[in-house]
Amino acid sequence: MKILVTGGAGYIGSHTLLQLLGARHEVLVIDNYSNSSPEALVRVKKLAGSGFKICEGDILDTCFLNTVFTEFQPEAVIHFAGLKSVGDSNRDPLEYYTRNVSGSIGLFRCMQQHNCSRIVFSSSATVYGEANYLPYDEAHSLSPTNPYGRTKFFIEEVIRDWVRSWDGSSAVLLRYFNPVGADSSGLIGEDPTGTPSNLLPFVSQVAVGRLDKLIVFGDDYNTRDGSGERDYIHVEDLARAHLAAIEYSWENSGCEAINVGTGRGATVFETIEAFERASGCKIPFQCAPRRAGDIASSIASVRKAEQLLGWKAKLNLEQMCQTAWNWQKNNPYGYVSTV
């Protein structure tokens, strides 16, 4: 299959790209490198032992998109491109709505013009908001608590209406829980710009000496130890879910939202302890007030993914921490050798 991957140089995109190449799909990656590095794609080529096409550009550039679609003629799209920080979205919501929602609509319009009718969308468990019950299943009400989550919610709604209007089209909305870890090779992994907003890269950078201490946002949640609880999923498992989803979309029409998690939760303090065991490093931390838009617990029901995609997470929290540490210790400054 000919697959266009937007944001393919990013953390999840690069790991998914490796899976797609392993399954011998023909791939073109587009990325503006605003929160990623071209070096990730160099390393994916090395790991895969095969090449793929790359075009640098922005999904907000309609002329660029049209040129890409005209020349490559993709049969399906996996859409990762977008901004993803809860905190940043609270500070600059208009940028998030422009990049995430407007950018996605422009991509969908281009897909329709070029008769590319299959998409796998990088959504998020943040669309659920505060839990009415746990684990979240796909029938849970949607009430995101921050602008980032609302951009994902709005894009999902756009896709539903779009697919409903286009006979034979197919969309899979993958609602990620908390991707962590890295490829076992240690060659590709999570490399955020600036101070990390997610737990594992923050912990990793403390362990490797880039940051002095971890900030734990909130220790007074209604959880077993007061810290936030999340369903962490290894990025390799998540990448396999995208491969399963794109193959599902080829055989089915309509729109399906599917959770991607493990069905198990770990608190921030439990995750710190797991990382200390994996790395042999003590992680100093300081507790701070809760961040706006954060929730107490987020755990997935993964039954639908098993039933529709034949997919299930394989890797546990210890393996997530081990591979995250392997990536960070071998690449202390990410994709650049020094700072």
XYZ file of C-alpha atoms in Angstrom:
339
model
C 0.000 0.000 0.000
C 1.163 3.568 -0.699
C 0.901 5.437 2.607
C 1.467 9.126 3.328
C 2.642 9.727 6.911
C 2.297 13.285 8.226
C 4.652 14.126 11.093
C 6.612 10.970 10.373
C 9.850 12.251 11.930
C 8.212 12.623 15.340
C 8.340 10.242 18.265
C 5.361 8.040 17.412
C 5.658 8.645 13.686
C 9.232 7.367 13.462
C 8.421 4.169 15.353
C 5.323 3.585 13.215
C 7.375 4.193 10.087
C 9.679 1.366 11.124
C 6.686 -0.982 11.389
C 5.289 0.100 8.010
C 8.614 -0.497 6.282
C 8.928 -3.882 7.959
C 5.555 -4.773 6.435
C 6.862 -3.599 3.030
C 4.491 -0.687 2.544
C 5.603 2.156 0.261
C 5.832 5.293 2.382
C 6.232 9.033 1.941
C 6.870 11.148 5.050
C 6.060 14.832 5.316
C 7.266 16.878 8.285
C 8.150 20.507 9.007
C 10.549 19.449 11.813
C 9.041 21.972 14.241
C 9.179 19.381 17.029
C 11.276 16.642 15.452
C 14.615 15.995 13.777
C 15.527 14.792 10.272
C 18.091 12.565 12.018
C 15.240 10.348 13.221
C 14.449 9.472 9.601
C 18.113 8.748 8.859
C 18.134 6.279 11.735
C 14.844 4.663 10.677
C 16.364 3.990 7.261
C 19.347 2.384 8.938
C 17.161 0.189 11.148
C 14.767 -0.790 8.361
C 17.447 -1.421 5.772
C 15.159 0.175 3.191
C 14.407 3.636 1.920
C 11.325 5.816 1.715
C 10.449 9.232 0.365
C 10.656 12.415 2.434
C 9.217 15.873 1.720
C 9.859 18.767 4.089
C 6.814 20.980 4.394
C 3.792 22.060 6.405
C 0.237 20.707 6.213
C -1.001 24.302 6.393
C 0.589 24.841 2.955
C -2.107 23.678 0.530
C 0.120 24.059 -2.534
C 2.715 21.808 -0.910
C 0.078 19.216 -0.026
C -1.365 19.201 -3.529
C 2.065 18.671 -5.040
C 2.749 15.766 -2.670
C -0.581 14.085 -3.434
C -0.213 14.613 -7.172
C 3.256 13.125 -7.316
C 2.947 10.300 -4.752
C -0.761 9.401 -5.175
C -1.182 7.791 -1.733
C -3.848 5.186 -1.091
C -4.019 5.963 2.643
C -2.832 8.529 5.194
C -1.592 8.172 8.764
C -1.964 11.611 10.313
C 0.390 12.460 13.212
C 1.264 16.089 12.432
C 0.156 18.518 15.122
C 0.996 20.185 18.415
C 0.633 18.047 21.531
C 1.386 19.822 24.827
C -1.507 20.272 27.268
C 0.301 23.144 29.001
C 1.186 24.964 25.793
C -2.376 24.579 24.549
C -3.637 26.425 27.632
C -1.164 29.244 26.995
C -1.774 29.551 23.235
C -5.062 27.897 22.241
C -5.357 29.746 18.931
C -2.085 28.247 17.698
C -3.388 24.800 18.630
C -6.681 25.295 16.813
C -4.867 26.647 13.759
C -2.218 23.938 13.563
C -4.285 20.966 14.640
C -7.828 21.653 13.425
C -7.313 23.923 10.405
C -4.260 21.949 9.304
C -6.211 18.693 9.471
C -9.145 20.082 7.490
C -6.767 21.200 4.749
C -5.273 17.700 4.672
C -8.712 16.069 4.446
C -9.755 18.398 1.638
C -6.626 17.444 -0.279
C -7.289 13.752 0.326
C -10.789 14.116 -1.104
C -9.567 16.031 -4.151
C -7.109 13.217 -4.873
C -9.529 10.369 -4.069
C -7.499 9.110 -1.095
C -10.264 7.726 1.104
C -8.529 5.955 4.017
C -7.039 7.562 7.113
C -5.699 6.578 10.510
C -5.805 9.579 12.838
C -3.564 10.161 15.841
C -6.165 11.043 18.462
C -5.860 10.990 22.237
C -7.492 9.758 25.427
C -7.703 13.428 26.427
C -10.969 13.548 24.440
C -12.665 11.749 27.358
C -11.972 14.294 30.096
C -12.833 13.435 33.705
C -13.847 9.800 34.116
C -17.475 8.915 34.754
C -16.187 5.354 35.133
C -12.952 3.450 34.576
C -11.605 1.994 32.455
C -12.652 4.332 29.664
C -14.340 2.514 26.825
C -15.113 4.085 23.455
C -18.736 4.697 24.506
C -17.652 6.978 27.367
C -18.834 10.572 27.033
C -16.377 13.021 25.459
C -15.617 16.157 27.479
C -11.954 17.205 27.112
C -10.599 19.500 29.815
C -7.964 21.435 27.837
C -7.558 23.021 24.388
C -5.230 20.249 23.171
C -7.868 17.616 23.958
C -10.565 19.747 22.370
C -8.583 19.987 19.119
C -8.490 16.187 18.995
C -12.225 16.039 19.761
C -13.078 18.538 17.011
C -10.915 16.723 14.466
C -12.635 13.450 15.342
C -16.018 15.097 14.753
C -14.878 16.509 11.405
C -13.678 13.072 10.337
C -16.973 11.435 11.347
C -19.002 13.876 9.268
C -16.565 13.653 6.355
C -16.575 9.849 6.243
C -20.370 9.811 6.541
C -20.558 11.979 3.395
C -18.156 9.840 1.326
C -19.305 6.345 0.394
C -16.607 3.711 0.797
C -14.258 5.919 2.826
C -12.655 4.639 6.014
C -11.212 6.214 9.154
C -9.727 4.775 12.330
C -9.396 7.212 15.224
C -6.726 5.825 17.527
C -7.156 7.255 21.011
C -3.697 6.957 22.558
C -3.259 6.781 26.259
C 0.366 7.547 27.339
C 3.085 6.464 24.896
C 6.524 5.881 26.463
C 9.694 3.882 25.831
C 11.829 3.604 22.726
C 12.974 1.168 20.086
C 15.122 -1.574 21.621
C 18.049 -0.531 19.413
C 18.371 2.761 21.285
C 18.647 4.568 17.938
C 15.236 6.255 17.959
C 13.214 7.555 20.882
C 11.420 10.547 22.370
C 13.317 13.815 21.935
C 11.113 16.754 22.990
C 12.200 20.329 22.419
C 12.558 22.411 25.568
C 11.571 21.122 28.994
C 9.559 17.895 28.554
C 5.851 18.069 29.343
C 5.455 14.275 29.599
C 6.656 12.185 32.540
C 9.093 9.649 31.069
C 11.267 12.037 29.023
C 11.368 14.357 32.046
C 12.495 11.486 34.288
C 15.015 10.347 31.661
C 16.580 13.777 31.379
C 16.925 13.987 35.155
C 18.579 10.556 35.202
C 21.084 11.531 32.510
C 21.907 14.843 34.195
C 20.264 17.291 31.807
C 17.747 18.402 34.449
C 18.281 18.735 38.205
C 15.022 17.265 39.408
C 11.597 16.088 38.335
C 8.548 18.230 39.028
C 5.540 16.131 40.074
C 2.407 18.120 39.317
C -0.088 17.167 42.003
C 0.266 14.744 44.913
C -3.267 15.156 46.263
C -5.317 13.305 43.646
C -7.804 10.643 44.687
C -5.438 7.812 43.737
C -3.640 5.168 45.812
C -0.614 7.412 46.460
C -1.945 10.872 45.580
C -0.122 11.208 42.249
C -1.793 11.048 38.857
C -2.441 7.588 37.401
C -1.976 6.847 33.713
C -2.174 3.922 31.309
C 1.348 3.875 29.857
C 1.845 2.064 26.562
C 5.139 1.184 24.909
C 5.621 3.141 21.689
C 6.498 -0.085 19.855
C 3.099 -1.538 20.786
C 1.475 1.716 19.681
C 3.309 1.562 16.361
C 2.024 -1.973 15.805
C -1.497 -0.677 16.447
C -1.106 1.786 13.564
C -0.045 -1.009 11.241
C -3.094 -3.040 12.291
C -5.350 0.014 11.877
C -4.165 0.843 8.359
C -4.731 -2.759 7.325
C -8.190 -2.684 8.945
C -9.066 0.489 7.022
C -8.180 -1.231 3.749
C -10.781 -3.933 4.365
C -13.530 -1.842 6.020
C -15.441 1.388 5.486
C -16.892 3.818 7.995
C -15.369 5.448 11.065
C -14.226 3.680 14.230
C -12.724 5.176 17.394
C -10.418 2.692 19.115
C -8.507 2.988 22.400
C -4.832 2.087 22.403
C -3.489 1.289 25.856
C -2.660 -1.637 28.112
C -5.708 -1.607 30.367
C -3.425 -1.138 33.403
C -2.582 2.033 35.307
C 0.575 3.235 37.036
C 0.881 6.340 39.193
C 3.615 8.924 38.796
C 5.366 7.687 41.936
C 5.153 4.054 40.801
C 6.602 5.018 37.424
C 9.485 6.875 39.073
C 10.280 3.766 41.128
C 10.145 1.556 38.006
C 12.526 3.903 36.204
C 14.929 3.923 39.142
C 15.031 0.111 39.015
C 15.615 0.121 35.258
C 18.335 2.768 35.293
C 20.001 2.308 38.657
C 19.668 6.087 39.102
C 17.973 7.907 41.959
C 15.434 10.427 40.633
C 15.146 13.534 42.808
C 11.731 15.181 42.570
C 9.710 18.069 43.935
C 5.932 18.173 44.206
C 4.095 21.161 42.755
C 0.406 22.120 42.389
C -1.710 20.347 39.812
C -1.548 21.603 36.231
C -4.688 23.058 34.688
C -6.448 20.484 32.545
C -4.900 17.396 34.170
C -7.114 14.623 35.558
C -6.616 12.072 38.345
C -6.761 8.747 36.484
C -6.823 7.582 32.882
C -7.002 3.864 32.056
C -8.139 2.271 28.795
C -10.559 -0.471 28.001
C -8.759 -2.265 25.166
C -11.419 -4.822 24.235
C -12.389 -3.062 20.989
C -8.784 -2.990 19.737
C -8.513 -6.714 20.382
C -11.806 -7.447 18.638
C -11.480 -5.206 15.563
C -7.733 -4.970 15.021
C -6.557 -8.255 16.523
C -4.085 -6.119 18.470
C -2.950 -6.254 22.082
C -0.114 -4.560 23.962
C 2.792 -6.889 24.737
C 5.318 -4.814 26.700
C 5.109 -3.885 30.395
C 6.138 -0.857 32.447
C 9.574 -2.283 33.269
C 10.315 -2.711 29.556
C 9.030 0.784 28.850
C 11.447 2.227 31.410
C 14.356 0.030 30.279
C 14.061 1.082 26.636
C 13.481 4.745 27.544
C 16.675 4.678 29.621
C 18.612 2.826 26.905
C 17.636 5.548 24.416
C 18.470 8.419 26.794
C 21.830 7.113 28.051
C 22.983 6.479 24.473
C 21.599 9.819 23.270
C 21.844 12.161 26.265
C 20.955 15.174 24.119
C 18.581 13.372 21.817
C 19.298 13.555 18.112
C 22.089 16.089 18.560
C 25.431 14.969 19.994
C 26.019 18.068 22.166
C 24.295 21.267 23.189
